mmCIF file of C-alpha atoms and ligand atoms in Angstrom:
data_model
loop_
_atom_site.group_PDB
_atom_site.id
_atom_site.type_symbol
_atom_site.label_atom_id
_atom_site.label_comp_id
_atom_site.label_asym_id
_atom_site.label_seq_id
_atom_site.Cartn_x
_atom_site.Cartn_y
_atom_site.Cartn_z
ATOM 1 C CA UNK A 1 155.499 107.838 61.367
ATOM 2 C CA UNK A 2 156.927 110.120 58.782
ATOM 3 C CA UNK A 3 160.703 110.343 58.132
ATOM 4 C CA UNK A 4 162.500 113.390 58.947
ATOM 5 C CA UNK A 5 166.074 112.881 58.040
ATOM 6 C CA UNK A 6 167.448 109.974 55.764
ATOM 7 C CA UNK A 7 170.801 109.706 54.741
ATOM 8 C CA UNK A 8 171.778 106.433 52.279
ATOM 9 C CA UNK A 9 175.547 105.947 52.109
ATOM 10 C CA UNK A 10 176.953 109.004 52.461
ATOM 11 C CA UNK A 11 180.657 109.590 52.116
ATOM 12 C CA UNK A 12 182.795 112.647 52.847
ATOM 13 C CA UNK A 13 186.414 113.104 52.163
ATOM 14 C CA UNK A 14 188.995 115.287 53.375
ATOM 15 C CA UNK A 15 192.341 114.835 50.765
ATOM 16 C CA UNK A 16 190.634 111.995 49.515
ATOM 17 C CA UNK A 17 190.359 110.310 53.435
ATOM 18 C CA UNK A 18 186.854 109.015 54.140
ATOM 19 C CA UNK A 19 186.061 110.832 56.992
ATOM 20 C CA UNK A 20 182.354 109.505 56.618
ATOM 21 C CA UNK A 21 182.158 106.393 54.871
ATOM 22 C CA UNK A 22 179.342 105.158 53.372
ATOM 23 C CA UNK A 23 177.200 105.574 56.456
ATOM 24 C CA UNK A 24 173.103 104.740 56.257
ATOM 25 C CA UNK A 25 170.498 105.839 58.724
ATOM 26 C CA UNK A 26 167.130 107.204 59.450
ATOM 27 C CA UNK A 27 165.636 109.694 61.990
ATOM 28 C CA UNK A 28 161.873 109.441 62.753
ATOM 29 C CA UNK A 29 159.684 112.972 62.697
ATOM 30 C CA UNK A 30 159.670 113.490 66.512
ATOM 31 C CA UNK A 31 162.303 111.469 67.350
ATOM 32 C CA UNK A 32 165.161 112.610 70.138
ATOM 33 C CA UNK A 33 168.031 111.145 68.014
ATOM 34 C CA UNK A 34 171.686 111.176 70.122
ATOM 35 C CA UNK A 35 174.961 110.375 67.989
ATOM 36 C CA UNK A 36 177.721 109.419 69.808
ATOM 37 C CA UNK A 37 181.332 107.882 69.154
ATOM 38 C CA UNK A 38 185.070 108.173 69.976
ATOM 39 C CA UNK A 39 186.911 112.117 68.661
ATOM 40 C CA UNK A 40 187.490 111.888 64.999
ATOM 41 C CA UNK A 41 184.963 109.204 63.902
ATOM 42 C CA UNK A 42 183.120 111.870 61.971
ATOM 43 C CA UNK A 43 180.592 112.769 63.491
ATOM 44 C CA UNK A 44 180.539 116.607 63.083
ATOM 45 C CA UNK A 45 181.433 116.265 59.366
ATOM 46 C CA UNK A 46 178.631 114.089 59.208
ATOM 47 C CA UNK A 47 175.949 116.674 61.145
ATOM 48 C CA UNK A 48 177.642 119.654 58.972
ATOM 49 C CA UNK A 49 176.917 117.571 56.057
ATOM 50 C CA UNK A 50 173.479 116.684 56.598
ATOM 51 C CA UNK A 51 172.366 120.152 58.026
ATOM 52 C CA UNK A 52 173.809 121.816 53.839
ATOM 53 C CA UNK A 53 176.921 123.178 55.240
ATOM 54 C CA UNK A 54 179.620 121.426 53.897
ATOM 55 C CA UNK A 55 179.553 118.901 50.926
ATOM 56 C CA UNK A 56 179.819 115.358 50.935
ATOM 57 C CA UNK A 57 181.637 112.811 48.262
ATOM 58 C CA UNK A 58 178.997 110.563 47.539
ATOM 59 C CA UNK A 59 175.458 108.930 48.623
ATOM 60 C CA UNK A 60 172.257 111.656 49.400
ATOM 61 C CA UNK A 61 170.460 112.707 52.319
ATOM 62 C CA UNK A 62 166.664 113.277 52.468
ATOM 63 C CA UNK A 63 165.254 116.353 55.073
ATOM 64 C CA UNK A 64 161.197 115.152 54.811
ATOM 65 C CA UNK A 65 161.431 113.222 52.024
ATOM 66 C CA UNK A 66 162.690 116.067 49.823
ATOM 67 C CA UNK A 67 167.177 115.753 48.891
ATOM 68 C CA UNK A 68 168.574 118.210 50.563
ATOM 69 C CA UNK A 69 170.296 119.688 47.281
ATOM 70 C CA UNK A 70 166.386 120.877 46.336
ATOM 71 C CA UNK A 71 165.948 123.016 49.507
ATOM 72 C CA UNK A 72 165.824 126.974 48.841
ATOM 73 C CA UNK A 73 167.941 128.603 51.642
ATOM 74 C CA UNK A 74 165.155 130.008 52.946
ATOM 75 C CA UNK A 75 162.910 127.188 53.342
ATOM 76 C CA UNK A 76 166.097 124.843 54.456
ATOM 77 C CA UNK A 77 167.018 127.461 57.469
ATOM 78 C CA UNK A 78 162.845 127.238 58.616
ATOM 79 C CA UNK A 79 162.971 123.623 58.661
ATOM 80 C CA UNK A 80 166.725 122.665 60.599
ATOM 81 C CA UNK A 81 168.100 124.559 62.768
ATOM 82 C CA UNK A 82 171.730 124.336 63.460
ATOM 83 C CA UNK A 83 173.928 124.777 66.639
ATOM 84 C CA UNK A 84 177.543 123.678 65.538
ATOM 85 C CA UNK A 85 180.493 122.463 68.408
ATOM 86 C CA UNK A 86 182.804 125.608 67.563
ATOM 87 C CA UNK A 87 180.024 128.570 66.435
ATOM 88 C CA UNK A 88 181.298 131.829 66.972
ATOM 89 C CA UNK A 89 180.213 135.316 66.390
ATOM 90 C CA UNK A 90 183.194 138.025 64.686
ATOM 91 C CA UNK A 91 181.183 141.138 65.430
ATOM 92 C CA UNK A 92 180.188 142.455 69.125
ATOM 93 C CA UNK A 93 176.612 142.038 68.887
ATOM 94 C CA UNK A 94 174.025 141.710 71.747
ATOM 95 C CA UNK A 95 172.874 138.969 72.951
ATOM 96 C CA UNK A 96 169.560 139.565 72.500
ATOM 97 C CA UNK A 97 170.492 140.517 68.464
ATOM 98 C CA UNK A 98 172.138 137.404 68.081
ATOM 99 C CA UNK A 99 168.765 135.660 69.091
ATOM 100 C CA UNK A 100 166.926 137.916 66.502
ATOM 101 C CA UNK A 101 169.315 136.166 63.996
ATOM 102 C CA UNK A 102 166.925 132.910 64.371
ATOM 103 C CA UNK A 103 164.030 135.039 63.215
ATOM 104 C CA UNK A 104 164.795 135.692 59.836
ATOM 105 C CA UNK A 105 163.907 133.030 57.677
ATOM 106 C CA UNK A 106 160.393 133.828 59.595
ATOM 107 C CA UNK A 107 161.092 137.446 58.060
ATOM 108 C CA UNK A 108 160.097 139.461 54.864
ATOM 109 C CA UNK A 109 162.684 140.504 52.449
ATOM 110 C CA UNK A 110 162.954 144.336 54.743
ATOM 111 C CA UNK A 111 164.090 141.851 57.664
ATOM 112 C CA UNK A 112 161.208 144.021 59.764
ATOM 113 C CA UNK A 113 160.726 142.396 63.604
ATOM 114 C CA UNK A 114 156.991 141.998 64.344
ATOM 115 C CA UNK A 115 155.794 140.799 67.742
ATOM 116 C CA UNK A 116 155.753 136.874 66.732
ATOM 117 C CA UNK A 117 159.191 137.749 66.676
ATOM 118 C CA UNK A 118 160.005 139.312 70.095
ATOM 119 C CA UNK A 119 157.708 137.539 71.612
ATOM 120 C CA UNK A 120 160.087 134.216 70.308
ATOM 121 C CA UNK A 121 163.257 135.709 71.323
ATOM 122 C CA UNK A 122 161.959 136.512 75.176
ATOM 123 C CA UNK A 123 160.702 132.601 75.035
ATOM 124 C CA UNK A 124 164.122 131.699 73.992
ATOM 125 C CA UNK A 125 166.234 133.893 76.232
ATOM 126 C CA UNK A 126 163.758 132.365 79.301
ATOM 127 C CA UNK A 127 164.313 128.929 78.159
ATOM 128 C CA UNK A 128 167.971 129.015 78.113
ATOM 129 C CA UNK A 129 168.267 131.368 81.107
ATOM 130 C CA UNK A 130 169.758 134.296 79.526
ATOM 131 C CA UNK A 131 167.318 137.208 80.380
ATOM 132 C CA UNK A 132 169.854 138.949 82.493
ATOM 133 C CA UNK A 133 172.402 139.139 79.866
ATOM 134 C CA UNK A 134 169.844 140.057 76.574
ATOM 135 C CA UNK A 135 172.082 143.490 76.099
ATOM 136 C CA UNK A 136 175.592 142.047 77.116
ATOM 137 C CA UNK A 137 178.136 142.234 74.284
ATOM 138 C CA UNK A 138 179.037 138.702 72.882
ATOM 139 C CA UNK A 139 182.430 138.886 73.525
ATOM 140 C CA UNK A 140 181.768 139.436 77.213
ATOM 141 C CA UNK A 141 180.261 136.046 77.606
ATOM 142 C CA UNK A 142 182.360 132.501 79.381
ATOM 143 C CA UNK A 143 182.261 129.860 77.228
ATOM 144 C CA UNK A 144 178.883 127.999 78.430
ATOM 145 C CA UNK A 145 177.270 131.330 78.061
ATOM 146 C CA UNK A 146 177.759 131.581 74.748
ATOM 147 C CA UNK A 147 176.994 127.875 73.966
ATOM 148 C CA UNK A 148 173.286 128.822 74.995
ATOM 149 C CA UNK A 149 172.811 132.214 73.212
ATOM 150 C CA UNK A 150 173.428 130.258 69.934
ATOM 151 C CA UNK A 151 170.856 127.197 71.348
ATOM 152 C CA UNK A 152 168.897 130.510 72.323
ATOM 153 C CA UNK A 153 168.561 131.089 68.295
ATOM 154 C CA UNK A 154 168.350 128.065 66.942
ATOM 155 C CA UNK A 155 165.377 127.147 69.372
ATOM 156 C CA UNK A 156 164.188 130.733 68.035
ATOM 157 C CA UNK A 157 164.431 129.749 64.543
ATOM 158 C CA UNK A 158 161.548 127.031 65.551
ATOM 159 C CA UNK A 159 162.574 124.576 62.959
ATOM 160 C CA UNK A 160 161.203 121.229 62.552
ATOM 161 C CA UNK A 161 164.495 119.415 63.149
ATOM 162 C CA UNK A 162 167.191 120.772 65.722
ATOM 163 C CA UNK A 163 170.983 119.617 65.033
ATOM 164 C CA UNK A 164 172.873 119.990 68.197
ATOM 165 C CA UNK A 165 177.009 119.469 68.118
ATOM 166 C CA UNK A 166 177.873 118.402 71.713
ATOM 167 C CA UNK A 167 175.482 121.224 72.712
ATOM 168 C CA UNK A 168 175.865 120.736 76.441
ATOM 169 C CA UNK A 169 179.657 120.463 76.597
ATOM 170 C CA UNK A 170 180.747 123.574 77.938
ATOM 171 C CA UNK A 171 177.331 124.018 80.131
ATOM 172 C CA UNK A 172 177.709 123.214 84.003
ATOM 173 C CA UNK A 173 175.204 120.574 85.272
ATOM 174 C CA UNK A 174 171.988 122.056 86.114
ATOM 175 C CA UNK A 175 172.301 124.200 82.433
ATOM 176 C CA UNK A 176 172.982 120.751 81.061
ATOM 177 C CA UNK A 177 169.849 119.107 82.590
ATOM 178 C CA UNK A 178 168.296 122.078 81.684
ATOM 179 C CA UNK A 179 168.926 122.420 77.620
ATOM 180 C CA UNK A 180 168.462 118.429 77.466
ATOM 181 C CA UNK A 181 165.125 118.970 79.285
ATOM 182 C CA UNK A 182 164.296 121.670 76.663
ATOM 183 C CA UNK A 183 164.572 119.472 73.816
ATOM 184 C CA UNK A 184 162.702 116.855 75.580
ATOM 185 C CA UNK A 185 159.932 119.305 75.828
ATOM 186 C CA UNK A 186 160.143 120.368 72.492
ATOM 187 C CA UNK A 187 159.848 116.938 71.670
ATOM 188 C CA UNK A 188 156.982 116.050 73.102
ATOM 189 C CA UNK A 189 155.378 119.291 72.863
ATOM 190 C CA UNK A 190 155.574 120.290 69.144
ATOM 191 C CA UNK A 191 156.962 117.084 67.585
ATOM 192 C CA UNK A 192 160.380 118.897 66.831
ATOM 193 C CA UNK A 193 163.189 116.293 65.816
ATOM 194 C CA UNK A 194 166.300 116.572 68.057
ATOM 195 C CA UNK A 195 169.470 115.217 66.697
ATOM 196 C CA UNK A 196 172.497 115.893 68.903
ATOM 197 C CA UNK A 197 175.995 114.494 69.098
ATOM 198 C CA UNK A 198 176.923 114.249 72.658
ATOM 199 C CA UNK A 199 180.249 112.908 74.160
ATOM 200 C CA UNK A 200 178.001 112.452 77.413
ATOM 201 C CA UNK A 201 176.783 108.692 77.156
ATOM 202 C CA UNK A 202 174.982 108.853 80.634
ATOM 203 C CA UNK A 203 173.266 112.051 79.143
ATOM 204 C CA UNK A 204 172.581 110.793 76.027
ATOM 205 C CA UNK A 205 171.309 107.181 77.541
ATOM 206 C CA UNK A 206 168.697 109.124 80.016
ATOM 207 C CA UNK A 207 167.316 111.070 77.039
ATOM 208 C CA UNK A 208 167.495 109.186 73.677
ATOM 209 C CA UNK A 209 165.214 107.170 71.812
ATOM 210 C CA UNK A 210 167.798 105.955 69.772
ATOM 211 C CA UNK A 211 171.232 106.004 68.999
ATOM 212 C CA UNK A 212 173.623 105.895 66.671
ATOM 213 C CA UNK A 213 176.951 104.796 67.513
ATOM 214 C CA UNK A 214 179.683 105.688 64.657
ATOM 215 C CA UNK A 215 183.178 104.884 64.693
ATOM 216 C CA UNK A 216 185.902 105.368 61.722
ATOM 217 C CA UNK A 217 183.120 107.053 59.936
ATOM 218 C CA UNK A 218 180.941 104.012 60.051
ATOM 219 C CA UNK A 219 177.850 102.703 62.123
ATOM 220 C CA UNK A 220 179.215 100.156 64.988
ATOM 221 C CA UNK A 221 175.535 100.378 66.058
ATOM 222 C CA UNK A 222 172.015 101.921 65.947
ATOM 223 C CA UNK A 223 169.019 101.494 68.508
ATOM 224 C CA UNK A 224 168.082 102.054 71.912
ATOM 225 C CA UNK A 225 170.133 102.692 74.285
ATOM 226 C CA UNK A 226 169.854 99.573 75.828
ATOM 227 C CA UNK A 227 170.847 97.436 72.596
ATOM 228 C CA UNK A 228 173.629 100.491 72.364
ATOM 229 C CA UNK A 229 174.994 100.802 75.588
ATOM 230 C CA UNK A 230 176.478 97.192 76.258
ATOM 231 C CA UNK A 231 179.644 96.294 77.723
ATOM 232 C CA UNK A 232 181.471 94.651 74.922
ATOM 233 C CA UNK A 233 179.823 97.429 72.397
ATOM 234 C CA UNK A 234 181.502 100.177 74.273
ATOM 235 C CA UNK A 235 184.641 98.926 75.051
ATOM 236 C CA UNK A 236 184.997 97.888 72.149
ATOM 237 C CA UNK A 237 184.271 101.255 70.391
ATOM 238 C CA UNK A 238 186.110 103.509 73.392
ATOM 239 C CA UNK A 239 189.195 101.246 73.744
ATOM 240 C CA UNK A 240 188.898 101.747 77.750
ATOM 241 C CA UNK A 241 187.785 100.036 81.002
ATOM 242 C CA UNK A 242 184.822 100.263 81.448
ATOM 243 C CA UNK A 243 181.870 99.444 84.314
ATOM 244 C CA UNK A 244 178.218 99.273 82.937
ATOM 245 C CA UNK A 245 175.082 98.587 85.561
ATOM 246 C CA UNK A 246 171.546 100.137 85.525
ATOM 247 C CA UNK A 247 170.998 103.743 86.499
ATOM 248 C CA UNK A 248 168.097 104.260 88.697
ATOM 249 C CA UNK A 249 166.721 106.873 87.035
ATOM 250 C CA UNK A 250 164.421 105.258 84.278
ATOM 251 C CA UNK A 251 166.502 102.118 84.334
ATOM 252 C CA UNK A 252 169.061 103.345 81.540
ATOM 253 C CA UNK A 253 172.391 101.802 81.280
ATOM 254 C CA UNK A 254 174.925 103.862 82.815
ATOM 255 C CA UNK A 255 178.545 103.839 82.648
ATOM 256 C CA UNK A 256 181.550 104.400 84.622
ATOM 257 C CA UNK A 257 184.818 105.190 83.736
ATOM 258 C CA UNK A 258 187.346 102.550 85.364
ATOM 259 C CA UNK A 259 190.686 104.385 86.284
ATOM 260 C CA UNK A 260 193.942 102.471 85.744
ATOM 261 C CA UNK A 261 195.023 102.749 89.156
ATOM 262 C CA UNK A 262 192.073 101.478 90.573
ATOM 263 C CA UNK A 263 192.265 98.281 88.255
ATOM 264 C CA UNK A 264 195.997 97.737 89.074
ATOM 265 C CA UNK A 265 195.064 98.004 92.670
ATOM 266 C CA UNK A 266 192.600 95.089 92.379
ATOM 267 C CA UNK A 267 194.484 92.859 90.295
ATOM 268 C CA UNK A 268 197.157 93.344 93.300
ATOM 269 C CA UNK A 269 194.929 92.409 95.911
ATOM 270 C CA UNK A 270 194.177 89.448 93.971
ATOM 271 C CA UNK A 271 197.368 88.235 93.269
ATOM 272 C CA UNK A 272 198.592 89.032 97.192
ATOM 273 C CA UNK A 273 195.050 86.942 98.076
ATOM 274 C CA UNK A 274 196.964 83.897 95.900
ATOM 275 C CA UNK A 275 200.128 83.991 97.256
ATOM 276 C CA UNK A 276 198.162 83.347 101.191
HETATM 277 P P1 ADP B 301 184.245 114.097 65.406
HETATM 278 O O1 ADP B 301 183.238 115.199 65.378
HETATM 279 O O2 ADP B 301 183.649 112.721 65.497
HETATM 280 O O3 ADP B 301 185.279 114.294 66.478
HETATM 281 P P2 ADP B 301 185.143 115.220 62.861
HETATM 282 O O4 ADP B 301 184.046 115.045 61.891
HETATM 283 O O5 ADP B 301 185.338 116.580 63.432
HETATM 284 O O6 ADP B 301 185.023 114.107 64.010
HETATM 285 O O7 ADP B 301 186.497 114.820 62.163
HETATM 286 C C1 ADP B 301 186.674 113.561 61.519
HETATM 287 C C2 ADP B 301 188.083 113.492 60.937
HETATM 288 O O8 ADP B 301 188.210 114.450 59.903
HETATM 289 C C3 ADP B 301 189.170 113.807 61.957
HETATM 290 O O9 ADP B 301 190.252 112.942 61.702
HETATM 291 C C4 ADP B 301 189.533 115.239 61.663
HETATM 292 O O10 ADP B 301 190.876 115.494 61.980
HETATM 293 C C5 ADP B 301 189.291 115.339 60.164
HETATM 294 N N1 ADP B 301 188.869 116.692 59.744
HETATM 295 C C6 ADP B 301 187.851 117.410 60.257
HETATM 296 N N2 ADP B 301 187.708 118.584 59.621
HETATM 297 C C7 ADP B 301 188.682 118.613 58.666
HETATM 298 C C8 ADP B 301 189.064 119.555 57.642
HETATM 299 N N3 ADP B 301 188.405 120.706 57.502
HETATM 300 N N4 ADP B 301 190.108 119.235 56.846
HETATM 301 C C9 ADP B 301 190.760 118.054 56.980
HETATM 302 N N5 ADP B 301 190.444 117.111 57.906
HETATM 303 C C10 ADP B 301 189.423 117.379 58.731
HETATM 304 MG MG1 MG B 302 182.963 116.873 66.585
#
């Protein structure tokens, strides 16, 4: 299978701190790619560095075997598509105009909408359920609403690789299931490449083929979620109490989160069980 994304030691510094540090890895063509890790490990200045839009300090990255420094705009924006954590829009456009946006790498140099095009922006406003606000204002939107008009363009932009920035964390569940069922389907259907940071590990477990765990800028670990998702690897990484055990739904790790109280509570009952 054909590599879609390869980044060899790539380092990126704010006021010369390593925010990425020397970090290695490869995405398969096709592959649904989930990066996950504690706040501040890097992770979005490593996506915004590997999708062209900010610069990095050192090492390359590779989008199809080509560096990513050779890429024309044009032909850059109709092979990744982008949907950064904190996109927003200054002017009150429409919804539906927004979506357009996707289109134009597809476009001549007069920008003129054909049908291909409409006809892409109705599939994307049906995908992400947002037919009933096409001519709403922007500005008018909540917070999860406006998370899917920009998924609504970048799955418009039909690029070969889709980089998602905790795409789903503003969404309530069934939108969730719903844009992580999307990619899935894109997937499988037309071979797109998803890579998404996600803060949601159950999420991520249920739908990745592999991950990438980074912390400090660095790779704690990379693979399925079932070499990922251990006990003493999250812990570890999350600093927290943890429970791990085997979701019934395709027999993914899952985790819990352990609350304080409920841990004082049983060390208690254990110590009042040794004083009998
Ligand atoms: P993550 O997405 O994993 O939460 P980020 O890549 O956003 O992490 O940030 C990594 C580190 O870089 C954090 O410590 C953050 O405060 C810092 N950082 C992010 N953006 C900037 C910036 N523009 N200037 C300086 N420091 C930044
Ligand atoms: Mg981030």
């Amino acid at each position: 299978m054909k590599t879609a994304i390869e980044v060899n030691n790539l380092t990126c510094r704010y006021d010369h701190r390593a925010v990425v540090d020397r970090i290695s890895f490869s995405v398969r063509e096709g592959e649904f790619f989930i990066i996950i890790g504690p706040n501040g490990s890097g992770k979005s200045t490593l996506m915004n560095t590997v999708a062209g839009l900010s610069p990095s300090s050192g090492g390359d990255v590779l989008i199809r075997n080509r560096p990513l420094a050779d890429y024309p705009r044009k032909v850059l924006a109709r092979t990744v598509a982008v949907v950064r954590q904190q996109a927003s829009i200054d002017f009150p456009f429409t919804v539906r105009e927004i979506v357009m946006m996707g289109r134009t790498p597809h476009q001549g140099l007069l920008g003129l909408e054909n049908s291909i095009d409409q006809a892409a922006v109705d599939e994307a406003l049906l995908f992400t359920d947002l037919q009933d606000l096409a001519n709403r204002n922007i500005h008018q939107l909540s917070g999860g609403e406006c998370q899917r008009v920009f998924i609504a363009r970048a799955i418009c932009q039909d690029p070969q690789i889709m980089l998602l920035d905790e795409p789903t964390a503003a969404l309530d569940l069934a939108h969730q299931t719903r844009i992580m069922d999307l990619m899935e389907k894109l997937k499988v259907e037309k071979g797109t490449t998803i890579v998404m940071i996600s803060h949601d590990i159950n999420l991520a477990s249920l739908y990745a083929d592999t991950l990438l765990l980074v912390k400090g800028g660095q790779t704690v670990k990379q693979g399925t979620p079932d070499t990922v998702l251990t006990y003493d690897i999250l812990e570890d990484a999350y600093e927290c109490h943890l429970l791990m055990d085997i979701s019934p739904v395709k027999s993914r790790p899952r985790v819990t989160l352990v609350p304080d109280s409920y841990l004082r509570g049983i060390t208690e009952k254990e110590a009042n069980h040794g004083a009998d």
